[in-house]
mmCIF file of C-alpha atoms and ligand atoms in Angstrom:
data_model
loop_
_atom_site.group_PDB
_atom_site.id
_atom_site.type_symbol
_atom_site.label_atom_id
_atom_site.label_comp_id
_atom_site.label_asym_id
_atom_site.label_seq_id
_atom_site.Cartn_x
_atom_site.Cartn_y
_atom_site.Cartn_z
ATOM 1 C CA MET C 1 28.604 4.633 60.683
ATOM 2 C CA ARG C 2 27.932 3.193 64.075
ATOM 3 C CA LYS C 3 25.158 5.263 65.964
ATOM 4 C CA PHE C 4 26.262 6.285 69.631
ATOM 5 C CA ALA C 5 24.061 4.695 72.177
ATOM 6 C CA PRO C 6 24.296 6.563 75.639
ATOM 7 C CA SER C 7 25.309 4.216 78.421
ATOM 8 C CA SER C 8 23.117 6.169 80.829
ATOM 9 C CA PRO C 9 19.908 8.220 80.707
ATOM 10 C CA ALA C 10 19.939 11.804 79.598
ATOM 11 C CA GLY C 11 20.609 14.225 82.452
ATOM 12 C CA SER C 12 22.707 11.494 84.351
ATOM 13 C CA MET C 13 25.863 12.277 85.831
ATOM 14 C CA ASN C 14 27.538 11.859 82.436
ATOM 15 C CA SER C 15 26.562 15.749 81.482
ATOM 16 C CA GLU C 16 28.038 17.020 84.941
ATOM 17 C CA ALA C 17 31.113 18.916 85.290
ATOM 18 C CA ILE C 18 34.228 17.257 86.802
ATOM 19 C CA ALA C 19 34.923 17.648 90.632
ATOM 20 C CA THR C 20 37.818 19.499 91.756
ATOM 21 C CA ALA C 21 39.384 16.261 93.284
ATOM 22 C CA GLU C 22 39.013 14.485 90.236
ATOM 23 C CA TYR C 23 40.265 17.360 87.876
ATOM 24 C CA GLU C 24 43.315 17.570 89.935
ATOM 25 C CA PHE C 25 44.091 13.880 89.895
ATOM 26 C CA ILE C 26 43.557 13.660 85.979
ATOM 27 C CA SER C 27 45.596 16.909 85.218
ATOM 28 C CA ARG C 28 48.363 15.716 87.608
ATOM 29 C CA LEU C 29 48.470 12.338 85.695
ATOM 30 C CA VAL C 30 48.336 14.028 82.369
ATOM 31 C CA TYR C 31 51.377 16.182 83.250
ATOM 32 C CA ASP C 32 53.419 13.391 84.603
ATOM 33 C CA GLN C 33 52.708 11.360 81.571
ATOM 34 C CA SER C 34 52.941 13.980 78.799
ATOM 35 C CA ARG C 35 53.952 17.239 80.422
ATOM 36 C CA ILE C 36 50.825 18.751 79.001
ATOM 37 C CA ASN C 37 50.160 21.371 81.594
ATOM 38 C CA LEU C 38 46.230 21.881 81.827
ATOM 39 C CA GLY C 39 46.595 24.362 84.821
ATOM 40 C CA PRO C 40 43.908 25.171 87.163
ATOM 41 C CA ASP C 41 41.040 26.468 84.527
ATOM 42 C CA LYS C 42 40.513 23.818 82.167
ATOM 43 C CA THR C 43 37.719 21.917 83.856
ATOM 44 C CA GLU C 44 35.286 22.472 81.212
ATOM 45 C CA LEU C 45 37.495 21.167 78.433
ATOM 46 C CA VAL C 46 38.640 18.215 80.328
ATOM 47 C CA SER C 47 35.029 17.354 81.477
ATOM 48 C CA ALA C 48 34.098 17.316 77.664
ATOM 49 C CA ARG C 49 36.958 15.308 76.557
ATOM 50 C CA VAL C 50 36.996 12.891 79.365
ATOM 51 C CA ARG C 51 33.144 12.360 79.057
ATOM 52 C CA LYS C 52 34.244 10.617 75.701
ATOM 53 C CA ARG C 53 36.071 8.010 77.508
ATOM 54 C CA LEU C 54 33.061 7.484 79.947
ATOM 55 C CA ARG C 55 30.741 6.867 77.150
ATOM 56 C CA ALA C 56 33.272 4.557 75.508
ATOM 57 C CA LEU C 57 33.804 2.559 78.685
ATOM 58 C CA GLY C 58 30.166 2.644 79.820
ATOM 59 C CA LEU C 59 31.112 4.414 83.099
ATOM 60 C CA ASP C 60 28.674 6.757 84.977
ATOM 61 C CA ASP C 61 30.890 9.366 86.370
ATOM 62 C CA PHE C 62 34.334 10.804 86.587
ATOM 63 C CA GLU C 63 34.772 9.091 89.937
ATOM 64 C CA SER C 64 34.585 5.743 88.513
ATOM 65 C CA TYR C 65 36.869 6.817 85.757
ATOM 66 C CA CYS C 66 39.498 7.964 88.162
ATOM 67 C CA GLU C 67 39.104 4.605 90.092
ATOM 68 C CA LEU C 68 39.717 2.688 87.109
ATOM 69 C CA LEU C 69 42.948 4.882 86.400
ATOM 70 C CA ARG C 70 44.035 4.228 89.839
ATOM 71 C CA SER C 71 43.453 0.496 89.457
ATOM 72 C CA PRO C 72 45.888 -2.090 87.699
ATOM 73 C CA ALA C 73 43.986 -1.692 84.747
ATOM 74 C CA GLY C 74 44.734 2.080 84.667
ATOM 75 C CA LYS C 75 47.861 1.709 82.583
ATOM 76 C CA ALA C 76 46.167 0.219 79.540
ATOM 77 C CA GLU C 77 43.733 3.344 79.661
ATOM 78 C CA LEU C 78 46.513 5.996 79.638
ATOM 79 C CA PRO C 79 46.882 6.098 75.840
ATOM 80 C CA SER C 80 43.317 6.640 75.525
ATOM 81 C CA LEU C 81 43.253 9.279 78.074
ATOM 82 C CA LEU C 82 46.273 11.129 76.203
ATOM 83 C CA ASP C 83 44.377 10.659 73.046
ATOM 84 C CA VAL C 84 41.373 12.822 74.184
ATOM 85 C CA ILE C 85 43.202 15.225 76.055
ATOM 86 C CA SER C 86 45.812 16.260 73.265
ATOM 87 C CA THR C 87 44.803 18.921 71.010
ATOM 88 C CA ASN C 88 45.433 17.898 67.555
ATOM 89 C CA VAL C 89 44.425 21.064 65.356
ATOM 90 C CA THR C 90 46.580 21.092 62.359
ATOM 91 C CA ASP C 91 46.397 22.037 58.733
ATOM 92 C CA PHE C 92 48.424 21.359 55.206
ATOM 93 C CA PHE C 93 51.069 24.113 54.820
ATOM 94 C CA ARG C 94 50.074 25.572 58.067
ATOM 95 C CA GLU C 95 52.400 28.800 58.848
ATOM 96 C CA GLN C 96 53.310 28.958 55.194
ATOM 97 C CA PRO C 97 56.318 31.138 55.863
ATOM 98 C CA HIS C 98 58.117 28.339 57.345
ATOM 99 C CA PHE C 99 57.718 26.355 53.948
ATOM 100 C CA ASP C 100 58.832 29.290 52.066
ATOM 101 C CA TYR C 101 61.894 29.571 54.013
ATOM 102 C CA LEU C 102 62.604 25.820 53.650
ATOM 103 C CA GLN C 103 62.025 26.088 49.861
ATOM 104 C CA SER C 104 64.059 29.530 49.102
ATOM 105 C CA VAL C 105 66.750 28.893 51.633
ATOM 106 C CA VAL C 106 67.300 25.664 53.383
ATOM 107 C CA LEU C 107 66.886 23.192 50.564
ATOM 108 C CA PRO C 108 68.924 25.059 47.893
ATOM 109 C CA GLU C 109 71.721 25.934 50.312
ATOM 110 C CA TRP C 110 71.767 22.113 51.546
ATOM 111 C CA GLU C 111 71.787 20.821 48.007
ATOM 112 C CA THR C 112 74.802 23.085 47.247
ATOM 113 C CA HIS C 113 76.777 21.903 50.336
ATOM 114 C CA ALA C 114 75.817 18.111 49.500
ATOM 115 C CA ARG C 115 77.325 18.486 46.129
ATOM 116 C CA HIS C 116 80.776 18.542 47.850
ATOM 117 C CA ASN C 117 79.815 16.164 50.501
ATOM 118 C CA GLN C 118 79.757 12.437 51.040
ATOM 119 C CA ASP C 119 76.342 12.606 52.848
ATOM 120 C CA LYS C 120 73.683 12.874 50.263
ATOM 121 C CA SER C 121 70.565 11.926 52.459
ATOM 122 C CA PHE C 122 68.390 14.542 53.764
ATOM 123 C CA ARG C 123 66.505 13.830 56.816
ATOM 124 C CA ALA C 124 63.657 15.557 58.434
ATOM 125 C CA TRP C 125 61.520 15.210 61.555
ATOM 126 C CA SER C 126 58.106 16.237 62.213
ATOM 127 C CA ALA C 127 58.032 15.943 65.929
ATOM 128 C CA ALA C 128 54.135 16.312 67.045
ATOM 129 C CA CYS C 129 52.968 15.545 63.696
ATOM 130 C CA SER C 130 49.173 15.126 64.638
ATOM 131 C CA SER C 131 47.137 13.507 61.895
ATOM 132 C CA GLY C 132 49.731 13.848 59.177
ATOM 133 C CA GLU C 133 49.160 17.308 57.342
ATOM 134 C CA GLU C 134 52.508 18.739 58.583
ATOM 135 C CA PRO C 135 54.713 15.837 57.566
ATOM 136 C CA TYR C 136 52.872 15.210 54.268
ATOM 137 C CA SER C 137 53.247 19.084 53.573
ATOM 138 C CA LEU C 138 57.023 18.661 54.102
ATOM 139 C CA ALA C 139 57.116 15.458 52.068
ATOM 140 C CA ILE C 140 55.423 17.291 49.095
ATOM 141 C CA LEU C 141 57.872 20.134 49.266
ATOM 142 C CA PHE C 142 60.803 17.799 49.559
ATOM 143 C CA ASP C 143 59.648 15.557 46.516
ATOM 144 C CA ASP C 144 59.047 18.751 44.527
ATOM 145 C CA PHE C 145 62.597 20.007 45.138
ATOM 146 C CA PHE C 146 64.581 16.799 45.222
ATOM 147 C CA GLN C 147 63.225 15.429 41.933
ATOM 148 C CA ARG C 148 65.493 18.057 40.284
ATOM 149 C CA HIS C 149 68.493 16.349 42.136
ATOM 150 C CA PRO C 150 68.247 12.799 41.780
ATOM 151 C CA SER C 151 71.597 12.072 43.723
ATOM 152 C CA ILE C 152 69.820 12.936 46.726
ATOM 153 C CA THR C 153 67.782 10.662 49.047
ATOM 154 C CA TRP C 154 65.523 11.941 51.567
ATOM 155 C CA SER C 155 63.369 10.764 54.481
ATOM 156 C CA LEU C 156 61.012 11.890 56.990
ATOM 157 C CA LEU C 157 60.187 10.702 60.552
ATOM 158 C CA ALA C 158 56.900 11.735 61.906
ATOM 159 C CA SER C 159 55.948 11.141 65.507
ATOM 160 C CA ASP C 160 53.339 12.057 68.157
ATOM 161 C CA ILE C 161 52.154 11.051 71.534
ATOM 162 C CA SER C 162 48.596 10.152 70.321
ATOM 163 C CA THR C 163 48.083 6.776 68.869
ATOM 164 C CA ARG C 164 44.746 7.667 67.408
ATOM 165 C CA VAL C 165 45.981 10.695 65.242
ATOM 166 C CA LEU C 166 49.050 8.542 64.106
ATOM 167 C CA LYS C 167 46.908 5.931 62.757
ATOM 168 C CA ALA C 168 44.927 8.548 60.786
ATOM 169 C CA ALA C 169 48.200 10.046 59.504
ATOM 170 C CA ALA C 170 49.646 6.667 58.310
ATOM 171 C CA GLU C 171 46.475 6.212 56.433
ATOM 172 C CA GLY C 172 46.832 9.550 54.774
ATOM 173 C CA VAL C 173 43.195 10.064 53.722
ATOM 174 C CA TYR C 174 41.838 13.664 54.048
ATOM 175 C CA LEU C 175 38.500 15.688 53.202
ATOM 176 C CA GLN C 176 39.353 17.175 49.944
ATOM 177 C CA ASP C 177 37.976 20.639 51.171
ATOM 178 C CA ARG C 178 40.654 20.739 53.858
ATOM 179 C CA ILE C 179 43.522 20.125 51.576
ATOM 180 C CA LYS C 180 44.830 23.588 50.766
ATOM 181 C CA LEU C 181 47.925 23.624 48.875
ATOM 182 C CA PRO C 182 50.091 26.643 47.732
ATOM 183 C CA ARG C 183 50.043 25.239 44.275
ATOM 184 C CA PRO C 184 46.713 23.905 43.171
ATOM 185 C CA GLU C 185 48.177 21.431 40.387
ATOM 186 C CA TRP C 186 49.917 19.606 43.456
ATOM 187 C CA LEU C 187 46.319 18.054 44.369
ATOM 188 C CA GLY C 188 46.599 15.875 41.147
ATOM 189 C CA THR C 189 50.203 15.181 41.444
ATOM 190 C CA TYR C 190 50.347 14.084 45.194
ATOM 191 C CA PHE C 191 46.610 12.906 46.162
ATOM 192 C CA GLN C 192 44.315 10.266 44.648
ATOM 193 C CA LYS C 193 40.882 11.298 44.645
ATOM 194 C CA GLY C 194 38.290 8.945 46.360
ATOM 195 C CA LEU C 195 35.403 7.291 44.553
ATOM 196 C CA GLY C 196 32.028 6.000 45.693
ATOM 197 C CA LYS C 197 31.841 6.153 49.397
ATOM 198 C CA TRP C 198 35.129 8.022 49.517
ATOM 199 C CA ASP C 199 33.756 10.616 47.261
ATOM 200 C CA GLY C 200 34.994 13.993 48.790
ATOM 201 C CA TYR C 201 38.115 12.528 50.143
ATOM 202 C CA ALA C 202 41.787 12.157 48.784
ATOM 203 C CA ARG C 203 44.624 9.893 49.701
ATOM 204 C CA VAL C 204 48.111 11.028 49.782
ATOM 205 C CA LYS C 205 49.748 8.982 47.104
ATOM 206 C CA SER C 206 51.858 5.981 47.874
ATOM 207 C CA HIS C 207 55.005 7.334 46.392
ATOM 208 C CA ILE C 208 54.965 10.144 49.062
ATOM 209 C CA ARG C 209 53.581 8.007 51.994
ATOM 210 C CA LYS C 210 56.581 5.606 51.613
ATOM 211 C CA HIS C 211 59.155 8.227 52.385
ATOM 212 C CA VAL C 212 57.414 8.996 55.633
ATOM 213 C CA GLN C 213 57.916 6.724 58.773
ATOM 214 C CA PHE C 214 55.252 7.268 61.476
ATOM 215 C CA ARG C 215 56.360 6.430 65.176
ATOM 216 C CA HIS C 216 54.787 6.782 68.519
ATOM 217 C CA LEU C 217 57.079 8.910 70.561
ATOM 218 C CA ASN C 218 56.344 10.839 73.841
ATOM 219 C CA PHE C 219 58.830 13.732 74.513
ATOM 220 C CA VAL C 220 58.582 12.787 78.182
ATOM 221 C CA LYS C 221 59.995 9.380 77.590
ATOM 222 C CA TRP C 222 62.659 10.479 75.279
ATOM 223 C CA PRO C 223 64.029 7.194 73.403
ATOM 224 C CA GLN C 224 67.476 6.125 73.850
ATOM 225 C CA GLU C 225 67.559 4.586 70.386
ATOM 226 C CA GLY C 226 66.190 5.079 66.929
ATOM 227 C CA LEU C 227 66.535 8.706 66.308
ATOM 228 C CA GLU C 228 68.974 9.935 63.897
ATOM 229 C CA VAL C 229 70.359 13.344 63.459
ATOM 230 C CA TYR C 230 68.301 15.611 61.175
ATOM 231 C CA GLN C 231 68.916 18.520 58.965
ATOM 232 C CA VAL C 232 65.350 19.757 59.584
ATOM 233 C CA ILE C 233 62.994 19.396 62.732
ATOM 234 C CA PHE C 234 59.531 20.783 62.964
ATOM 235 C CA CYS C 235 58.240 20.997 66.548
ATOM 236 C CA ARG C 236 55.408 23.266 66.140
ATOM 237 C CA ASN C 237 52.432 24.223 68.010
ATOM 238 C CA VAL C 238 53.273 21.834 70.970
ATOM 239 C CA MET C 239 55.581 23.751 73.275
ATOM 240 C CA ILE C 240 52.620 26.068 74.158
ATOM 241 C CA TYR C 241 51.107 23.087 76.205
ATOM 242 C CA PHE C 242 54.404 22.664 78.165
ATOM 243 C CA ASP C 243 55.855 24.710 81.091
ATOM 244 C CA ARG C 244 58.989 26.684 80.934
ATOM 245 C CA GLN C 245 61.275 23.913 82.200
ATOM 246 C CA THR C 246 59.819 21.389 79.900
ATOM 247 C CA GLN C 247 60.320 23.638 76.955
ATOM 248 C CA GLU C 248 63.823 24.270 77.910
ATOM 249 C CA GLU C 249 64.687 20.401 78.361
ATOM 250 C CA LEU C 250 62.797 19.691 75.101
ATOM 251 C CA THR C 251 64.670 22.448 72.959
ATOM 252 C CA GLY C 252 68.006 20.833 74.351
ATOM 253 C CA ARG C 253 67.103 17.221 73.125
ATOM 254 C CA LEU C 254 65.755 18.492 69.908
ATOM 255 C CA ALA C 255 68.851 20.481 69.351
ATOM 256 C CA SER C 256 71.131 17.353 69.980
ATOM 257 C CA ARG C 257 69.273 15.791 67.066
ATOM 258 C CA LEU C 258 70.163 18.365 64.613
ATOM 259 C CA THR C 259 73.208 18.185 62.452
ATOM 260 C CA PRO C 260 75.488 21.180 62.694
ATOM 261 C CA GLY C 261 73.796 23.755 60.473
ATOM 262 C CA GLY C 262 70.454 22.049 60.769
ATOM 263 C CA PHE C 263 67.221 24.013 61.425
ATOM 264 C CA LEU C 264 64.528 23.903 64.258
ATOM 265 C CA PHE C 265 61.226 25.275 63.254
ATOM 266 C CA VAL C 266 58.875 26.135 66.217
ATOM 267 C CA GLY C 267 55.204 27.404 65.897
ATOM 268 C CA HIS C 268 54.883 30.935 65.171
ATOM 269 C CA SER C 269 53.583 32.057 68.597
ATOM 270 C CA GLU C 270 56.330 29.971 70.467
ATOM 271 C CA SER C 271 59.491 31.818 70.192
ATOM 272 C CA LEU C 272 62.239 30.186 72.473
ATOM 273 C CA LEU C 273 62.653 32.360 75.517
ATOM 274 C CA ARG C 274 66.165 31.865 76.271
ATOM 275 C CA LEU C 275 68.472 30.495 73.561
ATOM 276 C CA GLY C 276 71.245 28.186 74.414
ATOM 277 C CA HIS C 277 71.807 24.668 73.096
ATOM 278 C CA GLY C 278 74.100 25.893 70.470
ATOM 279 C CA LEU C 279 71.041 27.501 68.499
ATOM 280 C CA ARG C 280 70.895 30.933 67.000
ATOM 281 C CA SER C 281 67.838 32.639 65.822
ATOM 282 C CA VAL C 282 67.472 33.370 62.211
ATOM 283 C CA ARG C 283 64.091 34.338 61.814
ATOM 284 C CA PRO C 284 61.164 34.551 64.306
ATOM 285 C CA SER C 285 60.436 31.017 65.044
ATOM 286 C CA ILE C 286 63.227 29.665 63.001
ATOM 287 C CA TYR C 287 66.579 28.573 64.690
ATOM 288 C CA GLN C 288 69.853 27.150 63.476
ATOM 289 C CA LYS C 289 72.304 24.956 64.996
ATOM 290 C CA LEU C 290 75.834 26.425 64.971
HETATM 291 C C1 LIG N 301 48.234 21.296 68.021
HETATM 292 S S1 LIG N 301 49.154 19.685 67.469
HETATM 293 C C2 LIG N 301 50.303 20.438 66.242
HETATM 294 C C3 LIG N 301 50.381 19.427 64.867
HETATM 295 C C4 LIG N 301 51.338 20.252 64.091
HETATM 296 N N1 LIG N 301 52.899 20.153 64.551
HETATM 297 C C5 LIG N 301 51.018 21.644 63.662
HETATM 298 O O1 LIG N 301 51.643 22.534 63.992
HETATM 299 O O2 LIG N 301 50.093 21.779 62.871
HETATM 300 C C6 LIG N 301 50.026 19.321 68.982
HETATM 301 C C7 LIG N 301 50.378 17.767 68.814
HETATM 302 O O3 LIG N 301 51.499 17.630 69.837
HETATM 303 C C8 LIG N 301 51.232 16.251 70.504
HETATM 304 N N2 LIG N 301 51.808 16.092 71.911
HETATM 305 C C9 LIG N 301 51.190 16.766 72.869
HETATM 306 N N3 LIG N 301 52.238 16.426 74.083
HETATM 307 C C10 LIG N 301 53.171 15.481 73.483
HETATM 308 C C11 LIG N 301 54.232 14.818 74.010
HETATM 309 N N4 LIG N 301 54.473 14.848 75.313
HETATM 310 N N5 LIG N 301 55.041 14.267 73.057
HETATM 311 C C12 LIG N 301 54.654 14.153 71.858
HETATM 312 N N6 LIG N 301 53.692 14.849 71.350
HETATM 313 C C13 LIG N 301 52.905 15.405 72.048
HETATM 314 C C14 LIG N 301 49.717 16.136 70.418
HETATM 315 O O4 LIG N 301 49.227 14.779 70.414
HETATM 316 C C15 LIG N 301 49.487 16.907 69.058
HETATM 317 O O5 LIG N 301 49.051 16.057 68.079
#
C-alpha cells in the first residue's frame, strides 16, 4: 500500500479547523449540489473530511481549497468533494425487518400476482446504495426466492451520488468479517473467498453481480431518462441528511417510479412525515403505492 507523504510539515495549517467563511461557502456548495444539509455545527466533521482533499491536492489550507472550488477548475473537483462529505455507513442486511418483510410478504404476493400477469420481470432499485452491501443483500434474497420460480426474471438498479463508493460496489469485494448474513450457508453460495493477498476478503459471485446495474445518480439532478418503474425501491438512511422540503420532493419522485402496489422502504429512523404521493403506510418505514 502507498504510504501517505504529508504535503506540509506537522503542525501547519493542515491540522487547523476550518474558518466560518470557508465553512459557510463549502456547506452552501454541498447543499446546492446534493441537498446534504450540513447545518451550522458540523465544522469538525467538515474540517476532517475536507482535509483529505487538501492532502490529496497538496494544498496548505482551506482558503486555497475554496479558491480552487471557485475557479474554473472547481467543477472537476466537485465529485471528490461530495465523495469526502457524504456519509456512506452501511452493512449487509442492515435493518433486517425490511428484508424479512420482503421475503415473507412482498415477494410471495408479487409472485402469485405475476402468475396471472403478462409482466414477469421483477425490478428493484437501491437508491443511495453506498458501497453495495444493500443491493447485494437484496440480490441474494431475490436469487434465493426466484430460483424456485424460473419463469420470473429479476434485475436491480443500484445508484449513489458518490463515484468512490460506486466503484467499490461494482467490484463487490468485502472483508469477510463484515459479511453478516441471516443464513451462514449463503457465504459459500454467494461469495468467492479470496486467496493470497486477498485472504480475509470475499467477492460477490458473478451470477449475482451480473443482475445489478450500478449507476451514478444524484437525487438533485433527477434524470429525465433511464429510469423504469420498480416494484420495490429502497431509499434508506439518506433522507436524514436532507431538509423537509427535499424529503418531500424526493418522496414524490420516488413514488412516481413505483408500480401500483409497489413498495418504498426508508430507514427505520426516517418515517415520512406527511404522506401523499399516493402512498400508504403498511409498517413503520415501509410504504405502498395505491
Ligand atoms: C448512510 S448511506 C446509506 C446506504 C444504504 N442505503 C443503507 O441504508 O445502508 C447514505 C448514502 O446516500 C448517498 N447520498 C447522499 N446524498 C445523495 C444524493 N443527493 N443523491 C444520491 N445519493 C446521495 C451517500 O453517498 C451515501 O452513500
